[in-house]
Amino acid sequence: MYAEFQRKVFREYPVNGNGLSGRQPSHGAETATGWRRTIGLLLFLVLLYEPAVAQDRTPRTFSDSSVKKLSFGRPGPDRRNAHSYMFFSEKDAPAHARVIQYRKIARVRYRRLLADAHLGLRFYKQLACVRCHPRQGRSLHHARSQIACRQCHGPDPIAGNRHYSSKLNPRRRFVQICAKCHKGATKAFAAYIVHEPNPAYKTTQKSFPLLFYAFWAMMAIAVGTFAVFLPHSIFWGWREFRNTEKPETSDGSRRIMRFTKTQRFFHAVLIVTFVTQTATGLARLFGGTAWGRSLASLFGGYNMTLQVHKWAGLFMLAAFGIHVIYMLGRIEWRRFPGSIYGPDSLLPRFEDVRQGLQHLGWMAGKHPHPRFDRWTYWEKFDYGGVMWGIFVLGSTGLILYNPVFSSRYMPGWVFNAVLWVHRIEAILAMAHVFTIHFFIGHLRRHNFPMDLTIFEGSTDFAKVRHERPAWIERMHAQGTLQEALVAGEPHTLRLVFYAFGFAIMGACLYLLVNSLVHGIDLVKYFFV
């Protein structure tokens, strides 16, 4: 048996086996005087003693698993579910903070080559791994899975990762370690950096440049978006609150069509899939908190939450593909490319920049209100943001959907950067929709408490003539205004729209508030 052979090697060649013959490690206890031993014994009797968590979770379930012929002649690995709970919000081994730690470790230049990487560490059996390696205990394997340190690093003595007998040796870790939970793991898959450096640190720029630049690029996009549109929304709300102009009143009998049934259907699909993705994603991201666990229970538990997240993501991508085909079908190809730059197009124009600056001047009281056409500059930004967000979240989500399959085409360390891109873009999309989009669409003075245009498809004619006079004048000149006038929806259907809209907004605000409340645990876990 390999385990017996390993123990024999460690007994007979405690130092020479590490490739550093001639260096004799100090065990600390050999030179201790009598009074030091007495004090140490008293400390053990006085201090509360409990077995360390990491040492209790020995890899018995893994030590009996099999790996045959590829490394040491064992049969094939057992499969284990790698997606269950390990709470990151709890303190790191609080019961063992009272254990006094003494170290007298031999000064070894190449510690990764040691046959026993913990030689000379006193009270080693009574210490949890996270006591000495707090940052390494904050990996996804530790936070989201019931995988203790020794289930990967092996039982005593723990050899350095570069030692020839270590299971984490890069030459065979993918079959001895990774394949236990990830069926079909390859050597490229094992290149995933479990204990990744902090992506925000300057030192990561040298050790892991892809992670560093990907993180800060996404942070720049997120911060830039809120730095522009958050003050924009606040000043807009304040300007409308102080506005003394009275918009035209109407009895509601004259309404104008703004969205077709197909466009309303796409928006409804986007609402349902986005809220589902947000809830399941936050349940996994905050899986170490009581709120995250209760949120995951709504979807059938932590494992089922992951499946729902994947299914909703695939459905969203399918709807996105159908929407792109729909938009391509609406292009007048005979007049291309002029047909995609008209006032009815959602592509940005120089006119939008001028109107945006004029709108800022109106907020400051320096200019009259812009004469908007069918689409405003903030509506085009929202539409472009949705297209960008689905593209980024969809592409990164597909890579992470089956990382073992993806590792056939890319090394595992790419997943570290992809995960952060996916995570930051998701938080940006959630925060933007739940704050800026909701305010502009529903919470402004003239839309409060809810704008039902996207649900009904039509809106009040007097309101449109006040907010978008250029559109009304253009349709009147083209002779298409009468065709756009429609009747309103029945009152019973409007009540259904109100109930659905308020339910969605309530759920989104609930997710936003709880994310902010529990976000401090997340920041401490990833960055502190």
Coordinates of C-alpha atoms in Angstrom, one line a residue:
M1 CA 0.0 0.0 0.0
Y2 CA 1.2 3.5 -0.9
A3 CA 0.2 4.9 2.6
E4 CA 2.4 2.3 4.4
F5 CA 5.3 3.0 1.9
Q6 CA 4.9 6.7 2.6
R7 CA 5.0 6.3 6.4
K8 CA 8.1 4.1 6.0
V9 CA 9.8 6.7 3.9
F10 CA 9.1 9.4 6.5
R11 CA 10.3 7.3 9.4
E12 CA 13.5 6.2 7.7
Y13 CA 14.4 9.4 5.8
P14 CA 12.9 12.3 7.6
V15 CA 15.2 14.8 6.1
N16 CA 17.0 13.2 3.1
G17 CA 13.6 12.6 1.5
N18 CA 13.1 16.2 0.9
G19 CA 16.1 16.7 -1.2
L20 CA 17.9 18.8 1.4
S21 CA 20.3 16.3 3.1
G22 CA 22.5 17.7 5.8
R23 CA 19.8 20.0 7.3
Q24 CA 18.5 18.6 10.6
P25 CA 15.2 20.2 11.6
S26 CA 14.8 21.2 15.2
H27 CA 11.8 19.7 17.0
G28 CA 11.8 22.3 19.8
A29 CA 11.1 19.9 22.7
E30 CA 14.6 18.4 22.8
T31 CA 16.3 21.4 24.4
A32 CA 13.5 22.4 26.7
T33 CA 14.4 22.7 30.4
G34 CA 12.4 21.2 33.3
W35 CA 10.6 24.4 34.2
R36 CA 9.5 25.1 30.6
R37 CA 8.0 21.6 30.5
T38 CA 6.2 22.3 33.8
I39 CA 4.8 25.5 32.5
G40 CA 3.7 23.9 29.2
L41 CA 1.9 21.1 31.1
L42 CA 0.1 23.6 33.3
L43 CA -1.0 25.6 30.3
F44 CA -2.5 22.4 28.8
L45 CA -4.4 21.7 32.0
V46 CA -5.7 25.2 32.4
L47 CA -6.7 26.1 28.9
L48 CA -9.8 24.6 27.4
Y49 CA -8.9 21.9 24.9
E50 CA -10.9 20.8 22.0
P51 CA -9.7 18.9 18.9
A52 CA -9.1 21.2 16.0
V53 CA -11.8 21.3 13.3
A54 CA -9.4 20.8 10.4
Q55 CA -7.7 17.9 12.1
D56 CA -11.0 16.2 12.9
R57 CA -12.1 16.3 9.3
T58 CA -9.5 13.8 8.2
P59 CA -9.7 12.6 4.6
R60 CA -10.9 9.1 5.5
T61 CA -13.5 9.2 2.8
F62 CA -10.8 10.2 0.3
S63 CA -8.0 8.0 1.6
D64 CA -10.0 4.9 0.7
S65 CA -10.8 6.3 -2.7
S66 CA -9.1 4.9 -5.7
V67 CA -6.7 6.2 -8.3
K68 CA -5.3 3.4 -10.5
K69 CA -2.3 3.1 -12.8
L70 CA -2.1 6.8 -13.5
S71 CA -0.1 7.4 -10.4
F72 CA 0.4 4.7 -7.7
G73 CA -1.8 1.8 -8.8
R74 CA -5.0 2.6 -7.0
P75 CA -8.5 2.1 -8.5
G76 CA -10.5 5.0 -9.9
P77 CA -11.7 7.9 -7.7
D78 CA -14.9 8.0 -5.8
R79 CA -17.3 10.9 -6.7
R80 CA -18.4 13.5 -4.2
N81 CA -20.6 16.4 -4.3
A82 CA -18.5 19.6 -4.2
H83 CA -21.4 22.0 -3.6
S84 CA -22.6 22.0 0.0
Y85 CA -22.2 24.3 2.9
M86 CA -19.2 25.7 4.8
F87 CA -20.0 29.0 6.3
F88 CA -17.5 31.8 5.7
S89 CA -19.2 34.3 8.0
E90 CA -18.2 32.3 11.2
K91 CA -15.0 33.2 13.0
D92 CA -12.0 31.2 12.1
A93 CA -11.7 28.4 14.7
P94 CA -12.9 30.6 17.6
A95 CA -12.7 27.7 20.1
H96 CA -9.0 27.3 19.5
A97 CA -7.9 30.9 19.8
R98 CA -7.1 30.2 23.5
V99 CA -4.5 27.6 22.5
I100 CA -1.1 29.2 22.8
Q101 CA 1.0 28.6 19.7
Y102 CA 4.7 28.0 19.9
R103 CA 7.0 27.7 16.9
K104 CA 10.5 26.6 16.5
I105 CA 10.8 25.6 12.8
A106 CA 14.0 24.8 11.1
R107 CA 15.1 27.4 8.6
V108 CA 14.7 25.6 5.3
R109 CA 15.1 27.5 2.1
Y110 CA 12.9 25.3 -0.1
R111 CA 9.9 24.5 2.2
R112 CA 7.8 23.2 -0.6
L113 CA 10.2 20.3 -1.0
L114 CA 10.0 19.1 2.6
A115 CA 8.6 15.6 3.2
D116 CA 6.9 17.1 6.3
A117 CA 6.2 20.8 5.8
H118 CA 5.2 21.3 9.5
L119 CA 8.3 19.9 11.2
G120 CA 9.0 21.8 14.5
L121 CA 5.6 23.2 15.0
R122 CA 4.5 22.7 18.6
F123 CA 0.9 21.8 19.5
Y124 CA 0.4 21.0 15.8
K125 CA -2.3 18.3 16.5
Q126 CA -4.3 20.9 18.5
L127 CA -4.3 23.7 15.9
A128 CA -6.7 24.2 13.1
C129 CA -5.2 24.8 9.7
V130 CA -6.9 28.2 9.4
R131 CA -5.0 29.4 12.6
C132 CA -1.8 29.6 10.6
H133 CA -3.3 29.9 7.1
P134 CA -6.3 32.3 7.5
R135 CA -6.2 33.6 3.9
Q136 CA -5.9 30.1 2.4
G137 CA -9.1 29.1 4.3
R138 CA -11.1 31.6 2.3
S139 CA -11.3 29.7 -1.0
L140 CA -14.5 28.7 -2.6
H141 CA -13.7 25.0 -1.8
H142 CA -13.7 26.0 1.9
A143 CA -16.5 28.4 1.8
R144 CA -19.0 26.5 -0.3
S145 CA -18.0 22.9 0.2
Q146 CA -17.4 20.5 3.0
I147 CA -13.8 20.1 2.0
A148 CA -11.3 20.4 4.8
C149 CA -7.7 21.3 4.2
R150 CA -6.5 17.7 4.8
Q151 CA -8.9 16.2 2.3
C152 CA -6.7 17.7 -0.4
H153 CA -3.3 18.1 1.3
G154 CA -3.4 14.7 2.9
P155 CA -2.9 13.2 6.4
D156 CA 0.2 13.6 8.6
P157 CA 2.9 14.2 7.7
I158 CA 1.7 16.9 5.2
A159 CA 4.4 17.0 2.5
G160 CA 5.1 20.2 0.5
N161 CA 3.2 20.6 -2.7
R162 CA 6.3 20.1 -4.7
H163 CA 7.4 17.0 -2.9
Y164 CA 7.4 13.9 -5.0
S165 CA 5.1 12.0 -2.6
S166 CA 2.5 14.9 -2.2
K167 CA -0.9 14.3 -3.7
L168 CA -0.8 18.0 -4.7
N169 CA 2.2 17.5 -6.9
P170 CA 1.3 19.2 -10.2
R171 CA 2.1 16.1 -12.1
R172 CA -0.8 14.1 -10.7
R173 CA -3.0 16.4 -8.6
F174 CA -5.7 16.5 -11.3
V175 CA -6.3 12.7 -10.9
Q176 CA -5.6 12.3 -7.2
I177 CA -7.4 15.4 -5.9
C178 CA -9.5 17.2 -8.5
A179 CA -11.1 14.1 -10.0
K180 CA -12.6 13.1 -6.7
C181 CA -15.3 15.8 -7.1
H182 CA -14.9 16.9 -10.7
K183 CA -15.3 13.9 -13.0
G184 CA -13.0 13.9 -15.9
A185 CA -10.6 16.6 -14.5
T186 CA -7.6 17.3 -16.7
K187 CA -4.2 18.7 -16.0
A188 CA -5.3 22.0 -17.4
F189 CA -8.3 22.0 -15.1
A190 CA -6.0 21.5 -12.1
A191 CA -4.2 24.7 -13.0
Y192 CA -7.1 26.5 -11.3
I193 CA -5.6 28.5 -8.4
V194 CA -7.5 27.4 -5.3
H195 CA -5.8 29.9 -3.0
E196 CA -5.8 32.8 -5.3
P197 CA -4.3 36.1 -4.2
N198 CA -6.4 39.1 -3.4
P199 CA -7.3 40.6 -6.8
A200 CA -7.3 44.1 -5.4
Y201 CA -3.7 44.0 -4.1
K202 CA -0.8 45.6 -6.0
T203 CA 1.3 42.4 -5.4
T204 CA -1.2 40.5 -7.5
Q205 CA -0.2 42.5 -10.5
K206 CA 3.1 40.5 -10.7
S207 CA 1.9 37.1 -9.3
F208 CA -1.4 37.0 -11.3
P209 CA -1.7 39.9 -13.8
L210 CA -4.8 38.5 -15.6
L211 CA -6.7 38.5 -12.3
F212 CA -5.5 41.9 -11.3
Y213 CA -6.3 43.7 -14.5
A214 CA -9.7 41.9 -15.0
F215 CA -10.7 42.8 -11.5
W216 CA -9.8 46.5 -11.8
A217 CA -11.2 46.8 -15.3
M218 CA -14.6 45.6 -14.1
M219 CA -14.4 47.8 -11.0
A220 CA -13.6 50.8 -13.2
I221 CA -16.7 50.1 -15.3
A222 CA -18.9 49.7 -12.2
V223 CA -17.6 52.8 -10.4
G224 CA -17.8 54.8 -13.6
T225 CA -21.4 53.9 -14.2
F226 CA -22.5 54.9 -10.8
A227 CA -20.3 57.9 -10.7
V228 CA -22.2 59.3 -13.7
F229 CA -25.8 58.0 -13.3
L230 CA -26.3 58.1 -9.5
P231 CA -25.7 61.9 -9.2
H232 CA -27.7 62.2 -12.5
S233 CA -30.7 60.5 -11.0
I234 CA -30.5 62.4 -7.7
F235 CA -30.3 65.9 -9.4
W236 CA -33.1 64.8 -11.8
G237 CA -35.4 63.8 -8.9
W238 CA -34.6 67.1 -7.1
R239 CA -35.4 69.1 -10.2
E240 CA -38.7 67.4 -10.8
F241 CA -39.6 67.8 -7.1
R242 CA -39.0 71.6 -7.3
N243 CA -40.6 71.9 -10.8
T244 CA -43.6 74.3 -10.7
E245 CA -44.7 73.5 -14.3
K246 CA -48.0 71.6 -14.5
P247 CA -48.0 69.0 -17.3
E248 CA -51.0 68.8 -19.6
T249 CA -53.9 66.9 -18.1
S250 CA -55.9 64.3 -19.9
D251 CA -58.9 62.1 -19.2
G252 CA -56.9 59.1 -20.3
S253 CA -59.1 58.3 -23.3
R254 CA -56.4 59.1 -25.8
R255 CA -53.5 56.8 -25.6
I256 CA -50.5 56.2 -28.0
M257 CA -48.8 52.9 -28.6
R258 CA -45.2 52.7 -27.6
F259 CA -44.3 49.0 -27.4
T260 CA -45.6 46.1 -29.5
K261 CA -46.8 42.8 -27.9
T262 CA -43.5 41.2 -29.0
Q263 CA -41.4 43.9 -27.3
R264 CA -43.5 43.6 -24.1
F265 CA -43.1 39.8 -24.1
F266 CA -39.3 40.1 -24.4
H267 CA -39.3 42.5 -21.5
A268 CA -41.5 40.2 -19.3
V269 CA -39.1 37.3 -20.1
L270 CA -36.1 39.5 -19.1
I271 CA -37.8 40.5 -15.8
V272 CA -38.5 36.9 -14.8
T273 CA -35.1 35.5 -15.8
F274 CA -33.2 38.5 -14.3
V275 CA -34.9 38.3 -10.9
T276 CA -34.4 34.5 -10.8
Q277 CA -30.7 34.8 -11.7
T278 CA -30.3 37.6 -9.1
A279 CA -32.0 35.6 -6.3
T280 CA -30.1 32.3 -7.1
G281 CA -26.8 34.1 -7.6
L282 CA -27.1 36.0 -4.3
A283 CA -28.1 32.8 -2.5
R284 CA -24.8 31.2 -3.6
L285 CA -22.7 34.3 -3.0
F286 CA -24.1 34.8 0.5
G287 CA -24.3 31.1 1.2
G288 CA -22.3 31.5 4.4
T289 CA -25.0 33.7 6.0
A290 CA -28.4 32.8 7.5
W291 CA -30.1 35.0 4.9
G292 CA -28.3 33.3 2.1
R293 CA -29.3 29.9 3.4
S294 CA -33.0 30.9 3.7
L295 CA -32.9 32.4 0.2
A296 CA -31.4 29.1 -1.1
S297 CA -34.1 27.1 0.6
L298 CA -36.7 28.8 -1.6
F299 CA -35.2 27.0 -4.6
G300 CA -34.8 23.6 -2.9
G301 CA -31.5 24.0 -1.2
Y302 CA -28.0 25.0 -2.1
N303 CA -27.4 22.4 -4.8
M304 CA -30.7 23.0 -6.5
T305 CA -30.1 26.7 -6.4
L306 CA -27.1 26.2 -8.7
Q307 CA -29.1 24.1 -11.1
V308 CA -31.9 26.8 -11.3
H309 CA -29.2 29.4 -11.8
K310 CA -27.8 27.5 -14.8
W311 CA -31.3 26.7 -16.3
A312 CA -32.4 30.3 -16.0
G313 CA -29.2 31.5 -17.5
L314 CA -29.6 29.2 -20.5
F315 CA -33.2 30.4 -21.0
M316 CA -32.0 34.0 -20.8
L317 CA -29.3 33.4 -23.5
A318 CA -31.9 31.6 -25.7
A319 CA -34.3 34.6 -25.4
F320 CA -31.3 36.9 -26.1
G321 CA -30.5 35.1 -29.3
I322 CA -34.2 35.2 -30.4
H323 CA -34.3 38.9 -29.7
V324 CA -31.1 39.5 -31.8
I325 CA -32.7 37.7 -34.7
Y326 CA -35.9 39.7 -34.2
M327 CA -34.0 43.0 -34.3
L328 CA -32.1 41.9 -37.4
G329 CA -35.4 41.1 -39.1
R330 CA -36.7 44.6 -38.4
I331 CA -33.8 46.3 -40.2
E332 CA -34.7 47.8 -43.6
W333 CA -31.7 46.3 -45.4
R334 CA -32.5 48.3 -48.6
R335 CA -31.6 51.5 -46.8
F336 CA -28.8 50.0 -44.7
P337 CA -26.8 51.4 -43.0
G338 CA -28.9 54.6 -42.9
S339 CA -31.9 52.7 -41.6
I340 CA -30.2 51.8 -38.3
Y341 CA -29.3 55.4 -37.4
G342 CA -32.8 57.0 -37.6
P343 CA -34.8 58.4 -34.8
D344 CA -36.6 55.1 -34.3
S345 CA -33.3 53.3 -33.8
L346 CA -31.9 52.4 -30.3
L347 CA -28.4 53.0 -31.5
P348 CA -26.8 56.2 -30.0
R349 CA -26.4 59.3 -32.1
F350 CA -24.7 62.7 -31.7
E351 CA -28.1 64.1 -31.1
D352 CA -28.3 62.1 -27.9
V353 CA -25.1 63.7 -26.6
R354 CA -26.5 67.2 -27.3
Q355 CA -29.8 66.3 -25.6
G356 CA -28.0 64.8 -22.7
L357 CA -26.0 68.0 -22.1
Q358 CA -29.2 70.1 -22.5
H359 CA -31.0 67.8 -20.0
L360 CA -28.2 68.4 -17.5
G361 CA -28.6 72.2 -18.1
W362 CA -32.3 71.8 -17.5
M363 CA -31.6 70.1 -14.1
A364 CA -29.4 73.1 -13.2
G365 CA -32.1 75.5 -14.3
K366 CA -30.0 77.0 -17.2
H367 CA -31.7 75.5 -20.3
P368 CA -35.3 74.5 -21.3
H369 CA -36.3 70.9 -21.3
P370 CA -35.0 69.0 -24.3
R371 CA -37.4 68.0 -27.1
F372 CA -37.0 64.2 -27.0
D373 CA -37.9 61.9 -29.8
R374 CA -39.2 58.3 -29.5
W375 CA -36.1 57.2 -27.5
T376 CA -34.1 59.2 -25.0
Y377 CA -30.4 59.0 -24.2
W378 CA -31.0 57.1 -20.9
E379 CA -33.3 54.6 -22.6
K380 CA -30.6 53.8 -25.1
F381 CA -28.0 53.5 -22.4
D382 CA -30.2 51.0 -20.5
Y383 CA -30.8 49.0 -23.7
G384 CA -27.1 49.0 -24.5
G385 CA -26.3 48.0 -20.9
V386 CA -28.7 45.1 -21.1
M387 CA -27.0 43.9 -24.3
W388 CA -23.5 44.3 -22.8
G389 CA -24.5 42.6 -19.5
I390 CA -26.1 39.6 -21.1
F391 CA -23.1 39.2 -23.4
V392 CA -20.6 39.4 -20.5
L393 CA -22.6 37.3 -18.0
G394 CA -23.6 34.8 -20.7
S395 CA -20.1 34.3 -22.1
T396 CA -18.5 34.0 -18.6
G397 CA -21.4 31.9 -17.4
L398 CA -21.0 29.4 -20.2
I399 CA -17.3 29.0 -19.3
L400 CA -18.2 28.3 -15.7
Y401 CA -21.2 26.2 -16.6
N402 CA -19.0 23.1 -17.0
P403 CA -15.4 24.1 -16.1
V404 CA -14.1 20.6 -16.7
F405 CA -15.3 20.8 -20.3
S406 CA -14.0 24.3 -20.7
S407 CA -10.6 23.2 -19.4
R408 CA -10.1 21.4 -22.7
Y409 CA -9.7 24.7 -24.4
M410 CA -8.2 26.9 -21.7
P411 CA -6.1 26.5 -18.5
G412 CA -7.8 26.4 -15.2
W413 CA -6.3 29.7 -14.0
V414 CA -8.5 31.5 -16.5
F415 CA -11.5 30.5 -14.4
N416 CA -10.2 32.7 -11.5
A417 CA -10.4 35.8 -13.6
V418 CA -13.7 34.8 -15.3
L419 CA -15.4 34.2 -12.0
W420 CA -14.5 37.8 -10.8
V421 CA -15.7 39.3 -14.1
H422 CA -19.0 37.4 -13.8
R423 CA -19.4 38.3 -10.2
I424 CA -18.7 42.1 -10.6
E425 CA -20.9 42.4 -13.7
A426 CA -23.7 40.7 -12.0
I427 CA -23.5 43.0 -9.0
L428 CA -23.3 46.0 -11.3
A429 CA -26.4 44.9 -13.3
M430 CA -28.4 44.2 -10.1
A431 CA -27.5 47.5 -8.4
H432 CA -28.2 49.6 -11.6
V433 CA -31.6 48.0 -12.2
F434 CA -32.7 48.1 -8.6
T435 CA -31.7 51.8 -8.1
I436 CA -31.2 53.9 -11.2
H437 CA -33.6 52.0 -13.6
F438 CA -36.3 51.8 -11.0
F439 CA -36.1 55.5 -10.2
I440 CA -36.1 56.7 -13.8
G441 CA -38.8 54.3 -14.9
H442 CA -41.2 54.3 -11.9
L443 CA -40.3 56.6 -9.0
R444 CA -40.0 59.9 -10.7
R445 CA -42.7 62.5 -9.9
H446 CA -44.6 62.1 -13.1
N447 CA -44.4 58.3 -13.1
F448 CA -45.0 57.6 -9.4
P449 CA -45.9 55.0 -8.1
M450 CA -45.4 53.0 -11.3
D451 CA -45.2 53.5 -15.0
L452 CA -47.3 50.7 -16.7
T453 CA -46.3 51.6 -20.2
I454 CA -44.0 48.5 -20.6
F455 CA -46.9 46.3 -19.4
E456 CA -49.8 47.9 -21.3
G457 CA -47.8 48.9 -24.4
S458 CA -49.5 52.3 -24.5
T459 CA -49.3 55.5 -22.5
D460 CA -51.3 58.8 -22.1
F461 CA -51.1 61.0 -25.1
A462 CA -50.8 64.2 -23.2
K463 CA -47.9 62.9 -21.2
V464 CA -46.0 61.8 -24.3
R465 CA -46.7 65.2 -26.0
H466 CA -45.2 66.9 -22.9
E467 CA -42.1 64.6 -22.6
R468 CA -41.5 63.7 -26.3
P469 CA -42.8 66.5 -28.4
A470 CA -40.4 65.8 -31.3
W471 CA -41.8 62.3 -31.7
I472 CA -45.4 63.5 -31.8
E473 CA -44.5 66.2 -34.4
R474 CA -42.6 63.8 -36.5
M475 CA -45.5 61.3 -36.6
H476 CA -47.9 64.1 -37.4
A477 CA -45.8 65.3 -40.3
Q478 CA -45.5 61.7 -41.6
G479 CA -49.2 61.1 -41.2
T480 CA -48.8 58.1 -38.9
L481 CA -50.1 59.7 -35.7
Q482 CA -53.7 58.5 -36.0
E483 CA -52.5 54.9 -36.5
A484 CA -50.6 55.0 -33.3
L485 CA -53.6 56.1 -31.1
V486 CA -55.1 53.1 -29.3
A487 CA -57.6 52.5 -26.5
G488 CA -56.5 51.8 -22.9
E489 CA -56.5 48.4 -21.2
P490 CA -59.4 47.4 -18.9
H491 CA -59.2 48.4 -15.3
T492 CA -59.1 44.7 -14.1
L493 CA -56.0 44.1 -16.3
R494 CA -54.4 47.2 -15.0
L495 CA -54.8 45.9 -11.5
V496 CA -53.0 42.7 -12.5
F497 CA -50.2 44.8 -14.0
Y498 CA -49.9 46.8 -10.8
A499 CA -49.8 43.6 -8.6
F500 CA -47.1 42.0 -10.8
G501 CA -45.1 45.2 -10.9
F502 CA -45.2 45.9 -7.2
A503 CA -44.4 42.2 -6.4
I504 CA -41.3 42.4 -8.7
M505 CA -40.2 45.7 -7.2
G506 CA -40.7 44.5 -3.7
A507 CA -38.7 41.4 -4.3
C508 CA -35.9 43.4 -5.9
L509 CA -35.7 45.9 -3.1
Y510 CA -35.7 43.0 -0.6
L511 CA -32.7 41.5 -2.4
L512 CA -30.9 44.9 -2.6
V513 CA -31.4 45.8 1.1
N514 CA -30.3 42.4 2.4
S515 CA -27.3 42.4 0.0
L516 CA -26.2 45.7 1.5
V517 CA -26.8 44.6 5.1
H518 CA -24.8 41.3 4.7
G519 CA -22.3 42.8 2.3
I520 CA -19.8 43.5 5.1
D521 CA -19.4 39.8 5.7
L522 CA -18.6 39.4 2.0
V523 CA -16.1 42.2 2.0
K524 CA -14.3 40.8 5.0
Y525 CA -14.2 37.4 3.5
F526 CA -12.8 38.3 0.2
F527 CA -10.6 41.4 0.9
V528 CA -9.8 41.7 4.6

